[in-house]
XYZ file of C-alpha atoms in Angstrom:
712
model
C 1.139 -43.705 15.431
C 2.311 -43.336 18.930
C 2.658 -46.899 20.418
C 2.822 -45.510 23.877
C 0.770 -43.892 26.845
C 0.294 -40.203 27.336
C 3.229 -40.025 29.754
C 5.841 -41.414 27.405
C 4.434 -39.190 24.626
C 5.489 -36.226 26.722
C 8.746 -37.574 27.772
C 9.539 -38.607 24.140
C 8.557 -35.301 22.547
C 10.280 -33.354 25.384
C 13.513 -35.086 24.550
C 12.912 -34.317 20.869
C 12.504 -30.712 21.836
C 15.455 -30.686 24.185
C 17.902 -32.912 22.269
C 16.815 -32.484 18.593
C 17.854 -29.862 16.089
C 16.798 -26.222 16.567
C 13.200 -25.227 16.938
C 13.345 -23.302 13.900
C 11.678 -19.944 14.836
C 14.051 -17.816 12.717
C 13.052 -15.922 9.678
C 16.531 -16.959 8.440
C 14.940 -20.059 7.177
C 12.875 -17.910 4.681
C 15.997 -15.823 3.669
C 17.617 -18.943 2.851
C 14.536 -20.113 0.793
C 14.469 -16.882 -1.263
C 18.241 -16.767 -1.718
C 18.558 -20.360 -2.908
C 15.705 -19.842 -5.450
C 18.299 -17.547 -7.322
C 20.540 -20.588 -7.715
C 20.786 -22.038 -11.257
C 18.833 -25.282 -11.959
C 21.003 -28.235 -12.682
C 20.926 -29.841 -15.988
C 23.278 -32.052 -17.978
C 25.001 -30.217 -20.972
C 22.728 -30.674 -23.887
C 20.273 -32.661 -21.982
C 16.947 -32.207 -20.004
C 16.542 -30.612 -16.727
C 15.881 -32.517 -13.669
C 12.012 -33.340 -12.821
C 11.070 -34.988 -9.582
C 8.420 -37.801 -9.531
C 6.020 -38.128 -6.739
C 6.148 -41.543 -5.064
C 3.503 -41.092 -2.374
C 2.202 -42.257 -0.036
C -1.067 -40.761 -1.292
C -2.589 -42.655 1.710
C -1.213 -45.027 4.198
C -2.678 -48.649 4.034
C -3.336 -50.780 7.151
C -2.422 -47.766 9.363
C -3.442 -47.348 13.110
C -5.896 -50.122 14.037
C -6.116 -50.896 10.403
C -7.366 -47.518 9.370
C -6.258 -45.487 6.315
C -3.977 -42.735 7.425
C -2.120 -39.668 6.245
C 0.507 -37.306 7.882
C -0.193 -34.786 10.697
C -2.932 -32.334 9.857
C -3.395 -29.188 11.758
C -6.778 -27.581 10.764
C -9.706 -27.942 8.552
C -12.806 -25.805 7.447
C -16.013 -26.469 5.605
C -17.364 -23.899 3.225
C -20.666 -22.367 4.303
C -21.894 -22.529 0.752
C -20.956 -26.141 -0.014
C -20.632 -29.012 2.433
C -18.536 -30.831 -0.080
C -15.988 -28.127 -0.344
C -13.146 -28.561 2.192
C -9.833 -26.860 2.896
C -7.389 -28.311 5.350
C -3.799 -27.447 6.391
C -0.806 -29.835 7.180
C 1.903 -29.441 9.782
C 4.422 -29.266 7.015
C 2.748 -30.408 3.820
C 0.738 -27.229 2.725
C -2.903 -26.480 1.999
C -5.141 -29.031 0.648
C -8.578 -28.920 -1.107
C -11.383 -31.415 -1.397
C -14.456 -30.924 -3.631
C -16.282 -34.012 -2.554
C -16.363 -34.022 1.167
C -12.948 -35.293 1.719
C -13.154 -38.380 -0.678
C -10.256 -37.001 -2.539
C -7.697 -34.269 -1.882
C -5.359 -32.037 -3.960
C -2.503 -29.716 -2.872
C -2.884 -25.969 -3.632
C -0.207 -23.184 -3.031
C 2.421 -25.915 -3.070
C 5.550 -23.788 -3.630
C 5.320 -21.122 -0.771
C 8.438 -20.389 1.187
C 6.789 -22.447 3.997
C 4.459 -25.418 3.717
C 4.012 -25.461 7.503
C 0.346 -24.273 8.618
C -1.387 -23.774 11.939
C -4.826 -22.678 11.121
C -7.277 -21.902 8.194
C -10.443 -19.854 8.183
C -13.126 -18.538 5.819
C -14.104 -14.900 5.801
C -17.541 -14.229 7.379
C -18.565 -11.645 4.754
C -17.220 -13.317 1.556
C -16.906 -17.217 1.625
C -14.681 -16.955 -1.429
C -11.929 -15.418 0.839
C -9.975 -17.868 2.677
C -7.031 -17.274 5.126
C -4.345 -19.639 6.116
C -1.832 -18.937 8.605
C 1.627 -20.259 8.250
C 3.583 -21.801 11.176
C 2.415 -24.694 13.251
C 1.887 -23.694 16.955
C 2.063 -27.246 18.356
C 5.656 -26.761 19.770
C 7.222 -30.039 18.793
C 10.732 -30.247 17.383
C 9.445 -30.544 13.924
C 6.792 -27.796 14.322
C 8.083 -25.452 11.595
C 7.731 -21.551 11.555
C 5.872 -19.680 8.819
C 6.719 -17.058 6.469
C 3.229 -15.014 6.433
C -0.415 -15.211 5.909
C -1.781 -17.049 2.706
C -4.969 -15.677 1.198
C -7.173 -16.731 -1.504
C -9.776 -14.505 -2.993
C -11.388 -16.912 -5.555
C -12.594 -19.797 -3.303
C -9.027 -21.481 -3.070
C -8.037 -21.450 -6.712
C -5.288 -18.841 -6.366
C -3.198 -17.811 -3.318
C -1.019 -15.128 -2.425
C 1.483 -14.626 0.561
C 0.737 -11.634 2.746
C 2.477 -9.815 5.726
C 5.877 -11.516 5.383
C 7.655 -8.849 7.353
C 5.000 -9.299 10.354
C 4.701 -12.989 10.375
C 8.007 -14.364 9.011
C 9.291 -16.844 11.649
C 5.881 -16.795 13.465
C 3.135 -19.300 14.098
C -0.652 -19.186 13.980
C -3.109 -20.732 16.275
C -6.434 -19.218 15.191
C -7.918 -16.667 12.815
C -11.459 -15.211 13.233
C -13.347 -12.500 11.365
C -15.385 -9.622 12.630
C -19.048 -10.540 11.589
C -20.048 -6.884 11.511
C -16.956 -5.284 9.938
C -15.827 -6.413 6.410
C -12.038 -6.924 6.251
C -11.507 -7.027 9.840
C -9.868 -10.144 11.101
C -8.054 -11.231 14.373
C -5.352 -13.662 14.680
C -3.796 -15.509 17.590
C -0.101 -16.070 16.851
C 3.386 -16.475 18.645
C 3.810 -12.612 18.083
C 0.473 -11.938 20.012
C -3.187 -11.153 19.259
C -3.025 -9.296 15.944
C -5.729 -7.306 13.964
C -6.096 -6.509 10.318
C -8.654 -4.192 8.830
C -7.855 -4.821 5.099
C -8.278 -8.660 4.796
C -4.804 -9.468 6.053
C -2.723 -6.948 4.174
C -1.477 -5.008 7.192
C -1.503 -5.823 10.865
C -1.347 -4.115 14.318
C -0.421 -6.100 17.622
C -3.157 -5.799 20.189
C -1.938 -7.976 22.980
C 1.883 -9.274 22.911
C 2.591 -12.714 23.850
C 2.251 -16.363 22.704
C -1.324 -16.258 21.959
C -3.063 -19.590 21.638
C -6.574 -18.578 21.059
C -8.902 -15.641 20.478
C -12.633 -15.496 20.371
C -15.104 -12.737 19.397
C -18.721 -12.067 20.582
C -20.634 -11.763 17.183
C -23.391 -9.950 18.927
C -21.172 -7.397 20.451
C -17.941 -7.565 18.375
C -16.145 -5.192 20.564
C -15.915 -7.915 23.066
C -12.985 -10.190 22.580
C -11.308 -12.919 24.717
C -7.688 -14.058 24.277
C -5.512 -16.697 25.642
C -1.789 -16.167 26.265
C -0.289 -19.574 26.807
C 3.456 -19.853 26.452
C 3.948 -23.630 26.467
C 6.803 -23.513 28.901
C 4.943 -21.282 31.281
C 5.150 -17.495 31.791
C 3.813 -14.886 34.189
C 1.985 -13.464 31.294
C -0.042 -16.503 30.544
C -3.738 -16.153 31.268
C -7.148 -15.227 29.860
C -7.642 -11.557 28.826
C -10.826 -9.656 27.901
C -11.324 -6.620 25.815
C -14.482 -4.644 25.457
C -13.116 -2.143 22.922
C -12.084 -4.232 19.886
C -8.624 -5.287 21.371
C -7.396 -1.623 22.029
C -7.109 -2.409 25.664
C -7.100 -5.541 27.604
C -7.849 -6.690 31.208
C -6.222 -10.037 32.714
C -8.863 -11.979 34.339
C -8.486 -13.186 37.833
C -10.640 -15.258 40.195
C -10.715 -18.882 39.519
C -8.814 -18.081 36.312
C -5.704 -16.753 38.291
C -3.236 -19.342 38.157
C 0.535 -18.733 38.779
C 2.193 -17.923 35.464
C 4.923 -20.418 35.529
C 2.292 -23.213 36.347
C 0.035 -22.210 33.563
C 0.847 -23.363 29.932
C -1.226 -23.697 26.813
C -4.939 -22.503 26.856
C -7.723 -23.193 24.461
C -11.331 -21.863 23.940
C -14.395 -23.663 22.646
C -17.398 -21.531 21.638
C -20.987 -22.274 20.636
C -21.816 -20.594 17.283
C -25.688 -20.378 18.119
C -25.069 -19.092 21.642
C -21.842 -17.329 21.404
C -21.970 -15.995 24.978
C -21.209 -19.654 25.991
C -17.475 -20.517 25.985
C -15.217 -23.279 27.695
C -11.693 -22.997 28.410
C -8.937 -25.618 29.186
C -6.108 -24.550 31.157
C -3.188 -26.843 31.145
C 0.035 -26.556 32.907
C 3.357 -25.403 31.378
C 6.322 -27.457 30.696
C 8.025 -25.795 33.637
C 5.987 -27.734 36.193
C 4.006 -30.218 33.941
C 1.008 -30.632 36.378
C -1.496 -31.673 33.765
C -5.001 -30.089 33.547
C -5.329 -27.270 36.051
C -8.828 -26.198 35.223
C -11.768 -26.764 32.880
C -14.251 -23.738 33.107
C -17.454 -22.351 31.451
C -18.739 -18.756 30.927
C -22.215 -17.908 29.889
C -21.706 -14.278 29.650
C -18.604 -14.068 27.408
C -16.201 -14.087 30.198
C -17.774 -11.846 32.893
C -18.112 -14.855 35.245
C -16.722 -18.400 35.086
C -17.745 -21.730 36.550
C -15.393 -24.631 37.309
C -16.232 -28.049 35.885
C -14.257 -30.419 37.937
C -14.906 -33.659 36.110
C -13.088 -33.148 32.824
C -10.719 -35.841 31.989
C -6.978 -35.266 31.426
C -7.149 -35.701 27.833
C -3.950 -34.386 26.811
C -1.976 -35.983 29.686
C 1.377 -34.211 30.080
C 1.404 -32.923 26.317
C -1.175 -30.379 26.135
C 1.603 -28.096 24.571
C 1.329 -30.471 21.611
C -2.464 -30.966 21.459
C -5.156 -29.148 23.165
C -8.484 -28.687 21.390
C -11.761 -27.449 23.004
C -14.876 -27.614 20.586
C -18.623 -27.020 21.119
C -21.432 -28.234 19.007
C -22.670 -25.355 16.919
C -26.412 -25.646 17.944
C -25.997 -27.172 21.511
C -23.764 -25.493 23.993
C -23.998 -28.438 26.195
C -22.275 -30.893 23.614
C -18.510 -30.247 24.221
C -15.435 -31.988 22.532
C -12.035 -32.291 24.436
C -9.163 -33.432 22.138
C -5.614 -34.569 22.915
C -4.190 -38.058 22.657
C -7.888 -39.116 22.186
C -11.203 -37.167 22.037
C -13.859 -36.900 24.689
C -17.411 -35.834 24.428
C -19.866 -34.345 27.041
C -23.508 -34.082 26.411
C -24.372 -32.429 29.818
C -22.387 -29.252 29.708
C -19.107 -30.667 30.982
C -20.324 -32.623 33.964
C -19.347 -36.059 32.457
C -17.535 -37.322 29.460
C -16.943 -40.470 27.265
C -14.045 -41.246 25.035
C -15.491 -41.389 21.561
C -12.466 -42.176 19.494
C -10.757 -44.859 21.780
C -7.596 -43.915 20.083
C -5.520 -46.143 22.286
C -8.203 -48.866 22.346
C -10.095 -50.455 19.839
C -11.005 -47.048 17.954
C -10.736 -46.446 14.275
C -9.189 -43.044 14.759
C -5.547 -42.295 14.789
C -4.183 -40.833 18.176
C -3.003 -37.195 18.752
C -5.809 -34.742 17.726
C -5.313 -31.135 16.769
C -8.538 -29.665 15.444
C -12.160 -30.187 15.098
C -14.507 -28.402 12.495
C -18.389 -28.639 12.031
C -20.069 -28.346 8.712
C -22.069 -25.297 8.863
C -25.136 -26.783 7.043
C -25.062 -29.981 9.093
C -23.942 -29.038 12.438
C -23.708 -32.624 13.730
C -21.206 -33.565 11.054
C -17.554 -32.938 12.225
C -14.022 -33.246 10.848
C -11.138 -34.169 13.077
C -7.485 -33.474 12.295
C -4.897 -35.877 13.767
C -1.403 -36.948 13.425
C -2.738 -39.649 11.092
C -4.791 -37.438 8.852
C -8.429 -36.457 8.775
C -11.538 -38.285 10.109
C -15.065 -37.577 9.544
C -18.174 -38.273 11.732
C -21.796 -37.611 10.672
C -23.205 -37.897 14.071
C -21.206 -35.965 16.642
C -18.642 -38.661 17.025
C -20.651 -41.918 17.297
C -19.054 -43.374 14.141
C -15.911 -42.279 12.252
C -14.417 -42.866 8.735
C -10.921 -41.745 7.393
C -10.902 -39.023 4.923
C -7.291 -39.428 3.638
C -7.181 -40.521 -0.006
C -4.626 -38.593 -2.006
C -3.670 -36.733 1.089
C 0.099 -36.907 0.587
C 1.391 -35.222 3.841
C 3.482 -38.020 5.425
C 6.450 -36.714 7.423
C 9.310 -38.938 6.465
C 12.167 -39.084 9.002
C 14.344 -41.304 6.905
C 13.727 -43.095 3.546
C 15.863 -45.981 2.024
C 15.573 -48.039 -1.137
C 16.069 -51.487 -2.513
C 19.612 -51.966 -4.050
C 18.227 -53.033 -7.421
C 14.502 -52.750 -7.499
C 13.094 -49.182 -8.075
C 9.667 -50.598 -6.873
C 10.685 -50.992 -3.234
C 11.582 -48.626 -0.493
C 11.042 -48.246 3.191
C 10.710 -45.298 5.415
C 10.269 -44.257 8.970
C 7.646 -41.485 9.578
C 6.493 -39.123 12.348
C 3.682 -40.946 14.109
C 2.817 -43.379 11.297
C 5.379 -46.072 11.844
C 7.524 -47.712 9.264
C 6.011 -47.820 5.607
C 6.905 -49.879 2.557
C 6.806 -48.715 -1.006
C 5.734 -51.378 -3.321
C 5.353 -49.303 -6.742
C 1.996 -47.984 -5.890
C 0.853 -44.385 -4.728
C -0.666 -45.978 -1.553
C 1.974 -47.352 0.878
C 1.155 -50.002 3.507
C 2.274 -49.566 7.071
C 4.572 -52.504 7.972
C 5.233 -51.624 11.597
C 3.529 -49.418 14.186
C 4.657 -46.530 16.322
C 6.753 -43.520 15.398
C 9.447 -44.317 12.759
C 12.872 -43.177 12.502
C 16.086 -44.154 10.725
C 15.509 -46.946 8.248
C 18.171 -48.995 6.300
C 17.811 -51.731 3.767
C 20.626 -54.434 3.759
C 22.296 -54.146 0.325
C 23.434 -57.653 0.268
C 20.125 -59.027 1.433
C 17.200 -56.622 0.891
C 14.820 -58.875 2.713
C 16.614 -57.572 5.813
C 15.567 -54.078 6.925
C 16.541 -52.163 10.048
C 14.375 -49.625 11.475
C 13.624 -47.916 14.770
C 10.923 -46.567 17.170
C 11.971 -43.623 19.271
C 14.649 -43.266 21.922
C 16.868 -45.971 20.343
C 14.157 -48.675 20.188
C 15.737 -50.745 17.338
C 13.846 -53.481 15.288
C 14.592 -55.513 12.265
C 12.601 -57.666 9.577
C 14.260 -60.784 7.841
C 11.310 -61.153 5.503
C 10.756 -57.689 3.776
C 8.526 -56.306 6.483
C 6.206 -59.209 7.192
C 7.495 -59.893 10.586
C 9.588 -57.678 12.987
C 12.040 -58.386 15.865
C 12.185 -55.799 18.534
C 14.574 -55.270 21.290
C 17.630 -55.213 19.206
C 19.691 -53.259 21.695
C 21.439 -55.930 24.015
C 24.598 -54.446 25.232
C 23.601 -50.868 24.859
C 23.220 -48.788 28.023
C 20.089 -46.868 27.308
C 20.357 -44.981 30.485
C 23.117 -42.992 28.833
C 20.315 -41.390 26.782
C 19.769 -41.050 23.143
C 18.165 -38.769 20.561
C 14.371 -39.073 19.898
C 15.453 -40.386 16.538
C 18.643 -41.987 17.053
C 21.045 -42.354 13.955
C 22.463 -45.693 13.022
C 24.334 -46.871 10.080
C 25.446 -50.029 8.138
C 28.948 -51.067 7.141
C 28.809 -51.037 3.306
C 31.346 -53.821 3.042
C 29.574 -55.996 5.719
C 25.949 -55.059 6.425
C 25.776 -57.332 9.425
C 28.165 -54.572 11.040
C 26.154 -51.639 12.348
C 27.058 -48.481 14.496
C 24.823 -46.249 16.596
C 25.287 -43.980 19.558
C 24.160 -42.685 22.896
C 26.752 -40.390 24.443
C 29.169 -42.850 23.099
C 29.323 -45.020 19.852
C 28.171 -48.596 19.950
C 29.045 -51.338 17.284
C 27.195 -54.769 16.429
C 28.925 -57.282 14.368
C 26.068 -59.703 14.218
C 23.120 -57.898 12.722
C 22.041 -56.112 15.968
C 21.942 -59.399 17.999
C 24.322 -57.553 20.388
C 26.300 -54.435 20.799
C 29.493 -53.348 22.342
C 30.716 -49.755 23.109
C 33.626 -48.696 20.969
C 34.291 -45.131 22.433
C 34.161 -43.177 25.598
C 31.480 -40.535 25.819
C 32.216 -37.933 23.165
C 32.711 -34.756 25.036
C 28.894 -33.995 25.909
C 25.759 -34.159 23.975
C 24.333 -37.303 22.168
C 25.552 -38.782 19.006
C 23.721 -37.293 16.203
C 25.742 -38.685 13.212
C 27.658 -41.739 12.786
C 29.260 -43.379 9.553
C 31.648 -46.154 8.594
C 33.903 -45.534 5.739
C 32.863 -47.556 2.548
C 36.419 -48.537 1.650
C 37.904 -49.153 5.168
C 35.536 -50.601 7.837
C 38.075 -49.633 10.720
C 37.379 -45.974 10.006
C 34.359 -44.489 11.749
C 33.361 -40.745 11.983
C 30.790 -39.516 14.722
C 29.244 -36.135 15.375
C 27.198 -34.897 18.225
C 24.251 -32.810 19.062
C 26.719 -30.098 20.630
C 29.014 -29.886 17.594
C 31.767 -32.379 18.541
C 33.352 -34.401 15.543
C 35.380 -37.466 16.200
C 37.114 -40.181 14.113
C 38.740 -43.424 14.812
C 41.020 -45.185 12.412
C 40.991 -48.486 14.030
C 37.514 -49.551 15.325
C 37.575 -47.428 18.344
C 40.834 -48.264 19.800
C 41.865 -44.507 19.600
C 39.529 -41.847 18.967
C 40.622 -38.204 17.815
C 38.602 -35.041 18.180
C 38.606 -33.237 14.875
C 36.189 -30.285 15.048
C 38.661 -27.533 14.995
C 37.052 -24.701 12.957
C 33.599 -26.345 12.849
C 30.737 -24.234 14.327
C 29.515 -25.548 17.797
C 25.996 -26.665 16.406
C 24.208 -29.900 15.963
C 26.028 -32.204 13.482
C 23.201 -33.831 11.365
C 25.084 -35.877 8.830
C 28.625 -37.043 7.834
C 29.238 -38.581 4.384
C 32.492 -40.377 3.571
C 34.060 -40.590 0.004
C 33.632 -44.200 -1.190
C 37.367 -44.274 -2.303
C 39.209 -42.313 0.257
C 38.270 -42.505 3.969
C 40.232 -39.147 4.450
C 37.651 -37.269 2.546
C 34.494 -36.605 4.377
C 31.643 -34.207 4.113
C 29.697 -32.808 7.171
C 26.344 -31.031 7.543
C 25.218 -28.825 10.394
C 21.597 -28.173 11.460
C 21.690 -24.421 12.071
C 20.524 -21.173 10.490
C 23.408 -19.191 12.291
C 26.452 -20.552 10.577
C 27.631 -22.006 7.429
C 26.194 -25.479 7.229
C 28.530 -27.488 4.677
C 32.070 -28.593 5.492
C 34.472 -30.855 3.813
C 37.948 -32.466 4.887
C 40.464 -34.035 2.839
C 42.801 -35.224 5.625
C 40.424 -36.990 8.016
C 39.482 -33.985 9.819
C 42.808 -32.164 10.464
C 41.464 -29.469 8.454
C 37.949 -28.369 7.196
C 36.805 -26.217 4.414
C 33.749 -24.397 4.236
C 31.913 -25.447 1.026
C 28.614 -23.627 1.562
C 29.416 -21.058 -1.130
C 25.974 -20.133 -2.601
C 23.870 -21.778 0.132
C 23.166 -19.474 3.237
C 23.117 -20.925 6.594
C 20.339 -23.557 6.541
C 19.553 -26.852 8.377
C 21.303 -29.582 6.490
C 19.760 -32.980 7.146
C 21.675 -35.289 4.862
C 24.656 -35.394 2.463
C 25.070 -38.171 -0.143
C 27.534 -38.689 -3.138
C 26.739 -39.868 -6.647
C 27.838 -43.501 -6.518
C 28.945 -43.172 -10.235
C 30.918 -39.864 -9.606
C 31.705 -39.197 -5.901
C 32.723 -35.509 -6.790
C 29.021 -34.953 -7.259
C 27.620 -34.274 -3.954
C 23.809 -33.760 -3.166
C 22.451 -32.282 -0.060
C 19.023 -32.465 1.602
C 18.010 -29.237 3.528
C 14.987 -27.477 4.915
C 14.706 -25.371 1.675
C 15.294 -28.177 -1.008
C 17.879 -30.366 -2.523
C 21.040 -29.052 -4.058
C 23.888 -30.493 -5.917
C 27.682 -29.634 -6.561
C 29.481 -31.453 -9.319
C 32.913 -30.200 -7.901
C 33.054 -31.788 -4.722
C 31.202 -29.037 -2.819
C 30.937 -25.238 -3.580
C 29.122 -23.860 -6.714
C 25.745 -25.219 -5.993
C 22.770 -25.901 -8.099
C 19.213 -26.610 -7.317
C 18.401 -30.060 -8.182
C 14.954 -29.976 -9.973
C 12.374 -27.109 -9.744
C 9.208 -29.101 -9.065
C 9.928 -30.525 -5.677
C 7.310 -28.983 -3.128
C 8.756 -26.696 -0.422
C 8.636 -29.164 2.525
C 11.685 -29.827 4.251
C 13.758 -32.754 2.900
C 14.940 -35.058 5.641
C 16.795 -37.766 3.648
C 18.256 -38.688 0.189
C 19.835 -41.819 -1.115
C 21.463 -42.312 -4.481
C 21.212 -45.689 -6.254
C 23.605 -46.586 -9.114
C 21.524 -49.467 -10.457
C 18.095 -47.717 -10.646
C 19.503 -44.297 -11.501
C 17.426 -42.554 -8.940
C 18.148 -39.989 -6.318
C 15.341 -40.527 -3.763
C 14.210 -37.976 -1.231
C 12.079 -38.317 1.999
C 10.312 -35.080 2.635
C 8.998 -34.120 5.951
C 5.532 -33.223 4.979
C 4.984 -34.175 1.379
C 6.193 -37.932 1.234
C 8.649 -39.439 -1.046
C 9.921 -38.127 -4.420
C 12.659 -39.389 -6.806
C 14.621 -37.733 -9.635
C 17.184 -39.147 -12.175
C 20.816 -39.019 -11.203
C 22.869 -36.868 -13.811
C 24.122 -39.870 -15.552
C 20.708 -41.045 -16.313
C 19.215 -37.882 -17.347
C 20.010 -38.293 -21.285
C 19.337 -41.085 -23.586
C 23.107 -41.598 -24.024
C 23.387 -42.364 -20.303
C 20.743 -45.000 -20.659
C 22.768 -46.653 -23.323
C 20.123 -45.864 -26.062
């Protein structure tokens, strides 16, 4: 839920893109995934192995405008044989199947190297063949790359990963089939417009560039249209036409000719019954950010185009993140434009109305990414949003959520009650702050994007949370009411990360630390803050932690790889990053018994990501042995045995029982979504993980894996 207008959406997401971790395009992520699968699984000697338990949320209760929500969904398709059979893809939560029109969902292909998807399609010759393109082409800081093309040949029951060498590190925007040639499919990807003639096994590049869409004329399938739409702007951006099946292309000019650095993401909408009729939305790139530059129509598959000047600016300044054009399958005059909300025209694009009222009183979550129609009932449509899937039986007149059991929430941070295993809180991408109460469905307890979340261990009715850009808020009554504006004394003009880290003092939870370009400290539960450091050498504070056994010791890391420590509450600061790669510092964890021992995680695929000091940063040791370069999101220590170190990464959770080095995989059944947070609780015995795409999971700590550990 984005509790903001379109302009602030753009600014916030741009900040995330610019100041967040890496954009993750590298195939190195998948090399890391494969290499870490060879690590041994952890188990207690003579005891069972680790098993993760799903916590949910299988659905968000009391979500946007009191609707039922899920996490970000990127595409959906309806079987042409059975209107109840749906397949949908999540931004980082995998492929999902419903056999009852979306009343319930279940995941499939859960353990692929990537659970990030951009598009899904059914083969036009054989509806049992389904293609799902990995990699989300929505350009946000948490739009992950893919590892290939997933294909099922038995109506979605079994899946295989194809073309890994071609598509590893790439992203898909569209897959279409040639209706006259079996096995021939086209794909719009970040590698370009691609063609396969063997159902996706092998591919050739037809048109290089950042392809955001491709369309085929089923009446004359040698005719293709393609959109090259690099989000930042590029001289290559534009609309291209081929009349020989993609072997050669001509860039279209005339009223489609817009200066390349001005032109950004482009999307088509095509009428199924009258396929010569297409519409195109042309938005500006991030380089100039001028909004909607043109909305045009062709009735001869791209030979000529007519401008439609009354189209609304439905995506604001964020078309790089959402830009959808769809056309009613049996009426080319009914058009849908989707961005922050969805508009409909019934007169061929001369006038539009907002049919979801996402920022008004509508019952559809904002931020829209895909529309699909039911082939047997063309006035029934499904809409993918940042808050899950919504269905309309009447071309958008009414809507109903279809999110039960769709466990695709993207946690940014998850924290637990100190003694009650049935309570947890988590901040999520665009779905606010959620509360776990022991049930699979979690209620939303505060709107907006959610970020770091901390439960006061001394009084768990007190929970600290945040919106974006250092907008801190707090509850004193376990989430019933929230106090906003908890940043008095912080100069927010100094800037801050999209999700700004903050931390509590384990000895006194009324004491908190956070950061902009410098570190701030509060001693009264966020009522006020004071700066306790100078600017820390460039970049923004990306990790900040108070030593559990000495509140005067604070470590801080920055987005440009600087690491600092103060032994005396900020009176002096010492730079301690000699030998550390200059990359985003994502987490710092301090030994509970010795403030000179600290662990550091880096968010990078280029360098070793795990480091340890035993002398307060004077020297650092690489403890990544066995784990290749990978983005590390959080480190925590076993509270019953601090030499046992847990690490949350893009490719799973790992454990070392020797203070780092010689790593094991912690459990085999955790889905392959990135793990953004972990927390260990010595009372309940759980290690709880917040995944960015598959919700919350928990597993027993080593000391609780055997009956003897439970005292039985």
